[in-house]
Coordinates of C-alpha atoms in Angstrom, one line a residue:
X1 CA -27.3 -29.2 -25.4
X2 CA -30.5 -28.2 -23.6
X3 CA -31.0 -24.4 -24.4
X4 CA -34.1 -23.4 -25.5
X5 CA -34.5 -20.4 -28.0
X6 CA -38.6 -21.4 -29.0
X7 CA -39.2 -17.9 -26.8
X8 CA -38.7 -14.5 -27.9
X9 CA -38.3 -11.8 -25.1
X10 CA -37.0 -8.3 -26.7
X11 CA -38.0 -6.0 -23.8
X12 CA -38.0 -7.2 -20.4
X13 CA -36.6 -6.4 -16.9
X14 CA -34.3 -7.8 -14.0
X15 CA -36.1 -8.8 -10.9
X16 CA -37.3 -6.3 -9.2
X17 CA -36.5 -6.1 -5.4
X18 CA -33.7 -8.5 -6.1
X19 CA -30.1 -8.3 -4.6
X20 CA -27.3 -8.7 -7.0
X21 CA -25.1 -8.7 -4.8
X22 CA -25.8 -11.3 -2.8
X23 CA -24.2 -14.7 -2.1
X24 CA -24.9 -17.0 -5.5
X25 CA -24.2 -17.9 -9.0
X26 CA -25.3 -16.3 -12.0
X27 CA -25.2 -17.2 -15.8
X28 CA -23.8 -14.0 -18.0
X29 CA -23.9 -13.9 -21.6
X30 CA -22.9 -11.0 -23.3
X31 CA -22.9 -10.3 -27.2
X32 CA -20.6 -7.7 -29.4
X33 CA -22.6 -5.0 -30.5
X34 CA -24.2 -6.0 -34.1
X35 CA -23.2 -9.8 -33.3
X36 CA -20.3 -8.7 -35.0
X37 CA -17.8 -11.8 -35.1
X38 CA -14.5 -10.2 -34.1
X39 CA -13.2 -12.5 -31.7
X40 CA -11.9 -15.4 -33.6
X41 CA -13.4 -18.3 -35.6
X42 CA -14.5 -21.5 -34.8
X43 CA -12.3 -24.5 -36.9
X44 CA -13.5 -27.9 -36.0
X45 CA -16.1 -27.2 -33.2
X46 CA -13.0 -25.7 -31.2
X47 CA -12.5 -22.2 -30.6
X48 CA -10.1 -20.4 -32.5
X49 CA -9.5 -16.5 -31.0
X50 CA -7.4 -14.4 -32.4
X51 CA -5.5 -11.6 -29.8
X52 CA -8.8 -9.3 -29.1
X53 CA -10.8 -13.0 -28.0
X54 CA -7.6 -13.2 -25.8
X55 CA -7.7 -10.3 -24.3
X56 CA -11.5 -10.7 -23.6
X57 CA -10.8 -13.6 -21.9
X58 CA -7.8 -12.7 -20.1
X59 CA -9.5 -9.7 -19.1
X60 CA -12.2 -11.3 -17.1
X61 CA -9.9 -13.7 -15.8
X62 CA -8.2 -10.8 -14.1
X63 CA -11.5 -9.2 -12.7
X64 CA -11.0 -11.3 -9.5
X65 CA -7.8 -9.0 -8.7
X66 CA -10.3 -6.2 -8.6
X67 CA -13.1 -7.2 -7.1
X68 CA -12.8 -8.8 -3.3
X69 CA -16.3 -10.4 -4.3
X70 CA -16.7 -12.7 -6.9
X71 CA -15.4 -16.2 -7.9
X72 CA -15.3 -17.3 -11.2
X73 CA -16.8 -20.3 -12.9
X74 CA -16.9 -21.9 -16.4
X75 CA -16.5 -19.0 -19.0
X76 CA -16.0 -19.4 -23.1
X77 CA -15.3 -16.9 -25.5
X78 CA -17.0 -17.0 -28.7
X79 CA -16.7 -15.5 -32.3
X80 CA -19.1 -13.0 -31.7
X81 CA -20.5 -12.9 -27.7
X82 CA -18.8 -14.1 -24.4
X83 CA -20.9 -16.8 -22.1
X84 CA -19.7 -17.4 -18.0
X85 CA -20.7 -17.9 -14.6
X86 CA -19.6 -15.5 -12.2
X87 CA -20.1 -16.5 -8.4
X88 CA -20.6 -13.5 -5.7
X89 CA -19.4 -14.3 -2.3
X90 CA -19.9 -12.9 0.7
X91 CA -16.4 -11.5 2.1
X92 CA -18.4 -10.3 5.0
X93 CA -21.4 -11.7 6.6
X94 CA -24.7 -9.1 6.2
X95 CA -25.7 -6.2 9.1
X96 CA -29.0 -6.2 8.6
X97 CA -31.1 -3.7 11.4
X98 CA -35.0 -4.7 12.5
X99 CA -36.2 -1.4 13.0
X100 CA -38.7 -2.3 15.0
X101 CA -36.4 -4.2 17.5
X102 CA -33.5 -1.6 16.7
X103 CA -31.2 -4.8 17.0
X104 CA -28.6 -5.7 14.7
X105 CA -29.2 -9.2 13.0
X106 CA -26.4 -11.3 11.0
X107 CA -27.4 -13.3 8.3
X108 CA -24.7 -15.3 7.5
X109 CA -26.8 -18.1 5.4
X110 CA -28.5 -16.5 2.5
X111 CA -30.2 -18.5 -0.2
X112 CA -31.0 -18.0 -3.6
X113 CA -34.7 -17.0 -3.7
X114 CA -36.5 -18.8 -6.4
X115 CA -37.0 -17.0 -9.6
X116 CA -35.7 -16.0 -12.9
X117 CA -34.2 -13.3 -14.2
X118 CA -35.2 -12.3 -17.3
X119 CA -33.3 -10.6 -20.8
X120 CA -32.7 -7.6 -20.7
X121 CA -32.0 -5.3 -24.2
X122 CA -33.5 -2.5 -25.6
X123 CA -32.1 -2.4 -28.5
X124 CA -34.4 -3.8 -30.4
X125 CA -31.9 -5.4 -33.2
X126 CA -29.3 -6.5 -30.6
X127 CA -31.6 -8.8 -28.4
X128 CA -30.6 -12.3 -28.5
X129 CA -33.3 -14.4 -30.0
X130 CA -33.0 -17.3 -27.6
X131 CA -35.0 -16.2 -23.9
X132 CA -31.4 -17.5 -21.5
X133 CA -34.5 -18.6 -18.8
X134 CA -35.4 -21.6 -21.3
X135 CA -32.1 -23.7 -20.1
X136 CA -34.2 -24.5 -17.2
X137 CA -37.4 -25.7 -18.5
X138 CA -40.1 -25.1 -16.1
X139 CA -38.8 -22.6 -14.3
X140 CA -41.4 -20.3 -12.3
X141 CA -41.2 -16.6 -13.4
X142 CA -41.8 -15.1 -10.5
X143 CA -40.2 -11.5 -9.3
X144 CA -38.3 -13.0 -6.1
X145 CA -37.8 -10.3 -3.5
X146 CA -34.7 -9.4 -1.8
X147 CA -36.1 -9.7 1.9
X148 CA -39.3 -10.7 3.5
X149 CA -41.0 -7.1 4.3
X150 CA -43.4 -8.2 7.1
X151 CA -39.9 -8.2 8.8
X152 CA -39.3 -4.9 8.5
X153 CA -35.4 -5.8 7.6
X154 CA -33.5 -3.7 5.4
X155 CA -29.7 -5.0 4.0
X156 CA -26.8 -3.2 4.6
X157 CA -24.7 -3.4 1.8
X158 CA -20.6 -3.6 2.0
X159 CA -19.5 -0.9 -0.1
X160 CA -16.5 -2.5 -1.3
X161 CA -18.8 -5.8 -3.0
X162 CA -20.0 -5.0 -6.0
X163 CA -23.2 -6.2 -8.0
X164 CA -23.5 -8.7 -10.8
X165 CA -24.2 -5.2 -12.9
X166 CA -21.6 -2.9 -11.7
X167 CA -19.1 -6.0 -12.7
X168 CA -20.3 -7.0 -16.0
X169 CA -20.2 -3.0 -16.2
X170 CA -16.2 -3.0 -15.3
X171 CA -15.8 -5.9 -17.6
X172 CA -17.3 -4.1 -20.7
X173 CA -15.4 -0.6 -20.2
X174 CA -12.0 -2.3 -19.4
X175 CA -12.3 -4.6 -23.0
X176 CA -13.6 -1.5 -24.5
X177 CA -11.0 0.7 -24.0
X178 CA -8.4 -2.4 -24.8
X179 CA -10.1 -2.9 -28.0
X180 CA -9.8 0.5 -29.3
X181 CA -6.5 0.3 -28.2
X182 CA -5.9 -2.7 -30.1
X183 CA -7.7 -1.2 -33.0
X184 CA -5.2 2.2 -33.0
X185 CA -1.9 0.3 -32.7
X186 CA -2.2 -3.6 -33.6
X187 CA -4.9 -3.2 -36.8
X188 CA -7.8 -5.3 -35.4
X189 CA -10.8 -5.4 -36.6
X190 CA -12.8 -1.9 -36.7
X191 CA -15.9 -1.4 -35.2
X192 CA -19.2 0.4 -35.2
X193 CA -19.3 2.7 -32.0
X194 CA -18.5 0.2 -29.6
X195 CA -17.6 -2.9 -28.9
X196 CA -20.5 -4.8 -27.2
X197 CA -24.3 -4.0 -26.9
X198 CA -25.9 -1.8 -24.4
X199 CA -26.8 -4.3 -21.9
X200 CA -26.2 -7.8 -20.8
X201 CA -27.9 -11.3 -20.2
X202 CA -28.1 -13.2 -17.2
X203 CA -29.8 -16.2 -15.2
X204 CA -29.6 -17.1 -11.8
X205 CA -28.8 -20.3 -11.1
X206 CA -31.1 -22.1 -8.5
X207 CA -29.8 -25.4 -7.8
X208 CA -26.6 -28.2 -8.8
X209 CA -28.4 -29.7 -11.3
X210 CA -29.0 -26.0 -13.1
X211 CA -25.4 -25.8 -12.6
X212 CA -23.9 -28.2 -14.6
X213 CA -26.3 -28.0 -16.9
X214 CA -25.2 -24.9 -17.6
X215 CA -21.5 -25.3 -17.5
X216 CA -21.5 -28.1 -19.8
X217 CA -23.3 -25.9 -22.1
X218 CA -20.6 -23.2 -22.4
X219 CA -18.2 -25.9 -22.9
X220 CA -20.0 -27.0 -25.7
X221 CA -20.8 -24.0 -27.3
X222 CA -18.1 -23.8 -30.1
X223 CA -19.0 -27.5 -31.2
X224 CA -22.7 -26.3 -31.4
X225 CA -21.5 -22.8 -33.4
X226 CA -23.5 -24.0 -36.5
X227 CA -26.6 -23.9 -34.0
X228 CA -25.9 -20.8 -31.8
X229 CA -29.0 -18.6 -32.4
X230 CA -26.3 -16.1 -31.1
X231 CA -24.5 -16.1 -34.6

């Protein structure tokens, strides 16, 4: 386990100027409102969910019927929050326009730009404790910028792929309703207003090594439950 909650960060932003919807891979982590544990329990260092964890899980499993856009990765449900990695793909390669050249451009080989993305919650006894950026230790914190603007280029989107946002968005209405549902006619557990807090976590993931790093911790995260500074 390499995550690193030594930092704090209860009000902070996305990158600004950055493209969520572009090509790459991004860590999610998103916690039930309160921290209330209302998926399951862990027995053992294994995972135990009851039928609302299910549903979480089988929920985002699904999302890749809806969206054209995304691949998805390494996910784990947990007692109280949900960790993944959700890819974006291009299904399309990128129109972009110089407007000084008024010539259409393809850029078909995107990169992640270096940077981090940073926690975002504003509710102040819902943040996480743990800063998600510390899995990487070292890593600049730099805004990265969506394009270069001495080039004058400016991204046309595809209107049918989504961002990271409007997603995790999707994913948190769809297991809301389905929770209350659950709640009405199968007697789960009740809860306070909703079902997750207002916003969500998320890292980009720069290289391989960052990768597996990162997958191996979401694998692991039930046998480290006594641990979790997510409980």
């Amino acid at each position: 386990m390499t995550y690193n909650p030594a930092k704090h960060n209860r009000r902070s932003i996305r990158l600004k100027g950055y493209d969520y919807a572009q090509s790459g891979l991004y860590f999610i982590t998103i916690c039930c409102h309160n921290r209330a544990c209302i998926f399951g329990h862990i027995e053992n260092g294994i995972m135990i969910m009851n039928d609302a964890g299910k549903m979480v899980e089988n929920e985002w499993l699904t999302l890749q019927q809806r969206f054209q856009n995304i691949q998805l990765q390494a996910c784990i449900v947990m007692p109280n929050h949900f960790h993944a990695i959700l890819e974006i793909v291009r299904t399309n390669p990128i129109i972009e326009t110089n407007p000084i050249m008024a010539t259409p451009t393809v850029n078909q080989n995107r990169t992640i730009p270096v940077g981090a993305t940073l926690v975002v919650d504003q509710n102040k006894n819902d943040s996480p404790t743990a800063d998600q950026n510390n899995i990487e230790e070292g890593q600049p914190q730099e805004i990265a910028p969506t394009e270069n603007p001495s080039q004058g280029i400016a991204p046309t989107k595809n209107p049918t792929e989504k961002t990271v946002g409007e997603i995790v968005g999707a994913f948190k209405s769809i297991t809301t309703i389905e929770y209350i549902r659950g709640i009405k006619n199968n007697n789960w557990q009740a809860i306070d207003k909703r079902l997750w807090q207002r916003n969500y976590h998320e890292h980009i993931i720069r290289n391989e090594q960052s990768y597996i790093k990162i997958s191996n911790y979401i694998r692991n995260n039930p046998a480290h439950w006594d641990k979790d500074v997510l409980r």
